[in-house]
Amino acid sequence: MATPRRDTRGIVDAADFLARVRFRRPEPAPPLRPYVEHYWLIDWDLTEPYVSHVVPHPAVHLVFQRLEGQEPFVEIAGVQQGLFAQKLEGRGRVCGVKFRPGGFRPFAPEHPVSHWTGRRVHLTGTDPAPILAPADEKARVAALDAHLLAARMPRPDPQADLAMTLVDRIRADRAIRKVADLASDEGLSVRLLQRLFAAYVGVGPKWVILRYRIHEALERAETGEPADWAAVAADLGYADQAHLVRDFTATVGVPPAAYARHRGA
């Protein structure tokens, strides 16, 4: 099994979260990697309830869950546009599949991905026990691989490939700041680009650009070190510091400087 990733981008108060749960991000089997970014495994045994918060990525998740006081279940979680909160208590286990932005639609071509946006839909007829029951982590990863490989493996879809490529480009290239510029670079109209993202990503390209900016700012604030937020705003492509503060506060709930002070304390 590949070494789990340590990237915690998007997790609010990541150090506090990791102190309370066991969190790993192993990779899927090679045939699944064009569509699946990683798996995520969480186990906890808490004496007091804890609420985790995440600034979501533009990704769809397939989630197998065993929560205290509930029957195990499976759900599809579409792109969540606001701050995501999950209460954890007692003992529990979650095994999730994070699809690459654009990578879920080939597995579920019946609906545009925007159909799932903001929704968490329980799946009936899918037994979560083979995924959740194994005590061995490698066995859980193998069970996730087997579950996806046994499903209808996607046919080649150039539109899905294009959507995944464009989101990867937005994530990696801070110079991409305007939807019109991205569309022009790709030889597409803004309207066609928006339609592509609605169908394969679930949210618009502007939302994706802004969300990755917030992830960058949150990662910077997580260090707890003083920062020149005007310079950070400029580096992330904001017109000024006020725009960064407004977006960060609307998403996370507090301004970035206050968040960084809290982390430093």
JSON list of C-alpha atoms in Angstrom, two decimals, residues 58-149:
[
{"chain": "A", "resi": 58, "resn": "PRO", "atom": "CA", "xyz": [-14.57, 20.82, -5.17]},
{"chain": "A", "resi": 59, "resn": "ALA", "atom": "CA", "xyz": [-14.86, 17.05, -4.93]},
{"chain": "A", "resi": 60, "resn": "VAL", "atom": "CA", "xyz": [-17.53, 14.38, -4.57]},
{"chain": "A", "resi": 61, "resn": "HIS", "atom": "CA", "xyz": [-17.04, 11.75, -1.88]},
{"chain": "A", "resi": 62, "resn": "LEU", "atom": "CA", "xyz": [-18.35, 8.21, -1.41]},
{"chain": "A", "resi": 63, "resn": "VAL", "atom": "CA", "xyz": [-18.43, 7.66, 2.35]},
{"chain": "A", "resi": 64, "resn": "PHE", "atom": "CA", "xyz": [-18.84, 4.51, 4.45]},
{"chain": "A", "resi": 65, "resn": "GLN", "atom": "CA", "xyz": [-19.67, 5.48, 8.05]},
{"chain": "A", "resi": 66, "resn": "ARG", "atom": "CA", "xyz": [-20.06, 3.86, 11.44]},
{"chain": "A", "resi": 67, "resn": "LEU", "atom": "CA", "xyz": [-21.13, 6.50, 13.94]},
{"chain": "A", "resi": 68, "resn": "GLU", "atom": "CA", "xyz": [-21.98, 6.12, 17.61]},
{"chain": "A", "resi": 69, "resn": "GLY", "atom": "CA", "xyz": [-25.62, 5.17, 18.11]},
{"chain": "A", "resi": 70, "resn": "GLN", "atom": "CA", "xyz": [-26.38, 4.69, 14.40]},
{"chain": "A", "resi": 71, "resn": "GLU", "atom": "CA", "xyz": [-26.53, 1.78, 12.00]},
{"chain": "A", "resi": 72, "resn": "PRO", "atom": "CA", "xyz": [-23.60, 1.82, 9.54]},
{"chain": "A", "resi": 73, "resn": "PHE", "atom": "CA", "xyz": [-24.48, 3.50, 6.25]},
{"chain": "A", "resi": 74, "resn": "VAL", "atom": "CA", "xyz": [-23.10, 4.64, 2.90]},
{"chain": "A", "resi": 75, "resn": "GLU", "atom": "CA", "xyz": [-23.66, 8.02, 1.32]},
{"chain": "A", "resi": 76, "resn": "ILE", "atom": "CA", "xyz": [-22.69, 10.13, -1.66]},
{"chain": "A", "resi": 77, "resn": "ALA", "atom": "CA", "xyz": [-21.61, 13.58, -0.51]},
{"chain": "A", "resi": 78, "resn": "GLY", "atom": "CA", "xyz": [-21.68, 16.13, -3.29]},
{"chain": "A", "resi": 79, "resn": "VAL", "atom": "CA", "xyz": [-19.57, 19.28, -3.25]},
{"chain": "A", "resi": 80, "resn": "GLN", "atom": "CA", "xyz": [-20.40, 21.16, -0.06]},
{"chain": "A", "resi": 81, "resn": "GLN", "atom": "CA", "xyz": [-20.25, 24.90, -0.65]},
{"chain": "A", "resi": 82, "resn": "GLY", "atom": "CA", "xyz": [-20.15, 26.07, 2.97]},
{"chain": "A", "resi": 83, "resn": "LEU", "atom": "CA", "xyz": [-18.06, 25.10, 5.97]},
{"chain": "A", "resi": 84, "resn": "PHE", "atom": "CA", "xyz": [-18.65, 21.39, 6.62]},
{"chain": "A", "resi": 85, "resn": "ALA", "atom": "CA", "xyz": [-19.15, 20.30, 10.23]},
{"chain": "A", "resi": 86, "resn": "GLN", "atom": "CA", "xyz": [-19.33, 16.73, 11.56]},
{"chain": "A", "resi": 87, "resn": "LYS", "atom": "CA", "xyz": [-19.94, 15.77, 15.18]},
{"chain": "A", "resi": 88, "resn": "LEU", "atom": "CA", "xyz": [-17.81, 12.86, 16.39]},
{"chain": "A", "resi": 89, "resn": "GLU", "atom": "CA", "xyz": [-18.51, 11.09, 19.65]},
{"chain": "A", "resi": 90, "resn": "GLY", "atom": "CA", "xyz": [-17.82, 7.77, 21.34]},
{"chain": "A", "resi": 91, "resn": "ARG", "atom": "CA", "xyz": [-16.18, 5.29, 18.98]},
{"chain": "A", "resi": 92, "resn": "GLY", "atom": "CA", "xyz": [-16.51, 5.45, 15.24]},
{"chain": "A", "resi": 93, "resn": "ARG", "atom": "CA", "xyz": [-14.98, 4.79, 11.85]},
{"chain": "A", "resi": 94, "resn": "VAL", "atom": "CA", "xyz": [-15.25, 6.41, 8.44]},
{"chain": "A", "resi": 95, "resn": "CYS", "atom": "CA", "xyz": [-13.79, 5.17, 5.16]},
{"chain": "A", "resi": 96, "resn": "GLY", "atom": "CA", "xyz": [-14.14, 7.68, 2.34]},
{"chain": "A", "resi": 97, "resn": "VAL", "atom": "CA", "xyz": [-13.36, 7.92, -1.36]},
{"chain": "A", "resi": 98, "resn": "LYS", "atom": "CA", "xyz": [-12.41, 11.38, -2.57]},
{"chain": "A", "resi": 99, "resn": "PHE", "atom": "CA", "xyz": [-12.94, 11.56, -6.32]},
{"chain": "A", "resi": 100, "resn": "ARG", "atom": "CA", "xyz": [-10.86, 13.96, -8.33]},
{"chain": "A", "resi": 101, "resn": "PRO", "atom": "CA", "xyz": [-12.82, 17.04, -9.31]},
{"chain": "A", "resi": 102, "resn": "GLY", "atom": "CA", "xyz": [-14.33, 15.85, -12.59]},
{"chain": "A", "resi": 103, "resn": "GLY", "atom": "CA", "xyz": [-13.67, 12.18, -11.79]},
{"chain": "A", "resi": 104, "resn": "PHE", "atom": "CA", "xyz": [-17.03, 11.20, -10.28]},
{"chain": "A", "resi": 105, "resn": "ARG", "atom": "CA", "xyz": [-19.27, 11.77, -13.32]},
{"chain": "A", "resi": 106, "resn": "PRO", "atom": "CA", "xyz": [-17.85, 8.80, -15.31]},
{"chain": "A", "resi": 107, "resn": "PHE", "atom": "CA", "xyz": [-19.00, 6.50, -12.46]},
{"chain": "A", "resi": 108, "resn": "ALA", "atom": "CA", "xyz": [-22.47, 8.08, -12.35]},
{"chain": "A", "resi": 109, "resn": "PRO", "atom": "CA", "xyz": [-23.21, 9.45, -15.84]},
{"chain": "A", "resi": 110, "resn": "GLU", "atom": "CA", "xyz": [-26.97, 9.62, -15.29]},
{"chain": "A", "resi": 111, "resn": "HIS", "atom": "CA", "xyz": [-26.80, 13.08, -13.69]},
{"chain": "A", "resi": 112, "resn": "PRO", "atom": "CA", "xyz": [-24.61, 16.17, -13.99]},
{"chain": "A", "resi": 113, "resn": "VAL", "atom": "CA", "xyz": [-22.43, 16.49, -10.91]},
{"chain": "A", "resi": 114, "resn": "SER", "atom": "CA", "xyz": [-24.33, 19.67, -10.00]},
{"chain": "A", "resi": 115, "resn": "HIS", "atom": "CA", "xyz": [-27.22, 17.30, -9.20]},
{"chain": "A", "resi": 116, "resn": "TRP", "atom": "CA", "xyz": [-25.29, 16.20, -6.10]},
{"chain": "A", "resi": 117, "resn": "THR", "atom": "CA", "xyz": [-23.96, 19.62, -5.04]},
{"chain": "A", "resi": 118, "resn": "GLY", "atom": "CA", "xyz": [-24.85, 20.48, -1.46]},
{"chain": "A", "resi": 119, "resn": "ARG", "atom": "CA", "xyz": [-26.47, 17.07, -0.94]},
{"chain": "A", "resi": 120, "resn": "ARG", "atom": "CA", "xyz": [-25.66, 14.01, 1.17]},
{"chain": "A", "resi": 121, "resn": "VAL", "atom": "CA", "xyz": [-27.58, 11.04, -0.22]},
{"chain": "A", "resi": 122, "resn": "HIS", "atom": "CA", "xyz": [-27.80, 7.71, 1.59]},
{"chain": "A", "resi": 123, "resn": "LEU", "atom": "CA", "xyz": [-27.33, 4.71, -0.70]},
{"chain": "A", "resi": 124, "resn": "THR", "atom": "CA", "xyz": [-29.60, 1.76, -0.20]},
{"chain": "A", "resi": 125, "resn": "GLY", "atom": "CA", "xyz": [-28.58, -1.71, -1.31]},
{"chain": "A", "resi": 126, "resn": "THR", "atom": "CA", "xyz": [-24.88, -1.13, -0.56]},
{"chain": "A", "resi": 127, "resn": "ASP", "atom": "CA", "xyz": [-23.54, -3.09, 2.42]},
{"chain": "A", "resi": 128, "resn": "PRO", "atom": "CA", "xyz": [-20.93, -1.03, 4.31]},
{"chain": "A", "resi": 129, "resn": "ALA", "atom": "CA", "xyz": [-19.74, -3.99, 6.41]},
{"chain": "A", "resi": 130, "resn": "PRO", "atom": "CA", "xyz": [-17.02, -5.27, 4.02]},
{"chain": "A", "resi": 131, "resn": "ILE", "atom": "CA", "xyz": [-15.43, -1.81, 4.07]},
{"chain": "A", "resi": 132, "resn": "LEU", "atom": "CA", "xyz": [-15.85, -0.91, 7.75]},
{"chain": "A", "resi": 133, "resn": "ALA", "atom": "CA", "xyz": [-15.42, -4.28, 9.47]},
{"chain": "A", "resi": 134, "resn": "PRO", "atom": "CA", "xyz": [-11.73, -5.15, 8.86]},
{"chain": "A", "resi": 135, "resn": "ALA", "atom": "CA", "xyz": [-9.46, -4.16, 11.72]},
{"chain": "A", "resi": 136, "resn": "ASP", "atom": "CA", "xyz": [-6.48, -4.11, 9.38]},
{"chain": "A", "resi": 137, "resn": "GLU", "atom": "CA", "xyz": [-6.09, -0.84, 7.47]},
{"chain": "A", "resi": 138, "resn": "LYS", "atom": "CA", "xyz": [-4.68, -2.53, 4.39]},
{"chain": "A", "resi": 139, "resn": "ALA", "atom": "CA", "xyz": [-7.74, -4.77, 4.26]},
{"chain": "A", "resi": 140, "resn": "ARG", "atom": "CA", "xyz": [-10.01, -1.72, 4.32]},
{"chain": "A", "resi": 141, "resn": "VAL", "atom": "CA", "xyz": [-8.10, -0.14, 1.46]},
{"chain": "A", "resi": 142, "resn": "ALA", "atom": "CA", "xyz": [-8.27, -3.39, -0.49]},
{"chain": "A", "resi": 143, "resn": "ALA", "atom": "CA", "xyz": [-12.03, -3.53, 0.16]},
{"chain": "A", "resi": 144, "resn": "LEU", "atom": "CA", "xyz": [-12.45, 0.01, -1.18]},
{"chain": "A", "resi": 145, "resn": "ASP", "atom": "CA", "xyz": [-10.45, -0.94, -4.27]},
{"chain": "A", "resi": 146, "resn": "ALA", "atom": "CA", "xyz": [-12.57, -4.05, -4.79]},
{"chain": "A", "resi": 147, "resn": "HIS", "atom": "CA", "xyz": [-15.81, -2.11, -4.33]},
{"chain": "A", "resi": 148, "resn": "LEU", "atom": "CA", "xyz": [-14.92, 0.47, -6.98]},
{"chain": "A", "resi": 149, "resn": "LEU", "atom": "CA", "xyz": [-13.32, -2.00, -9.38]}
]
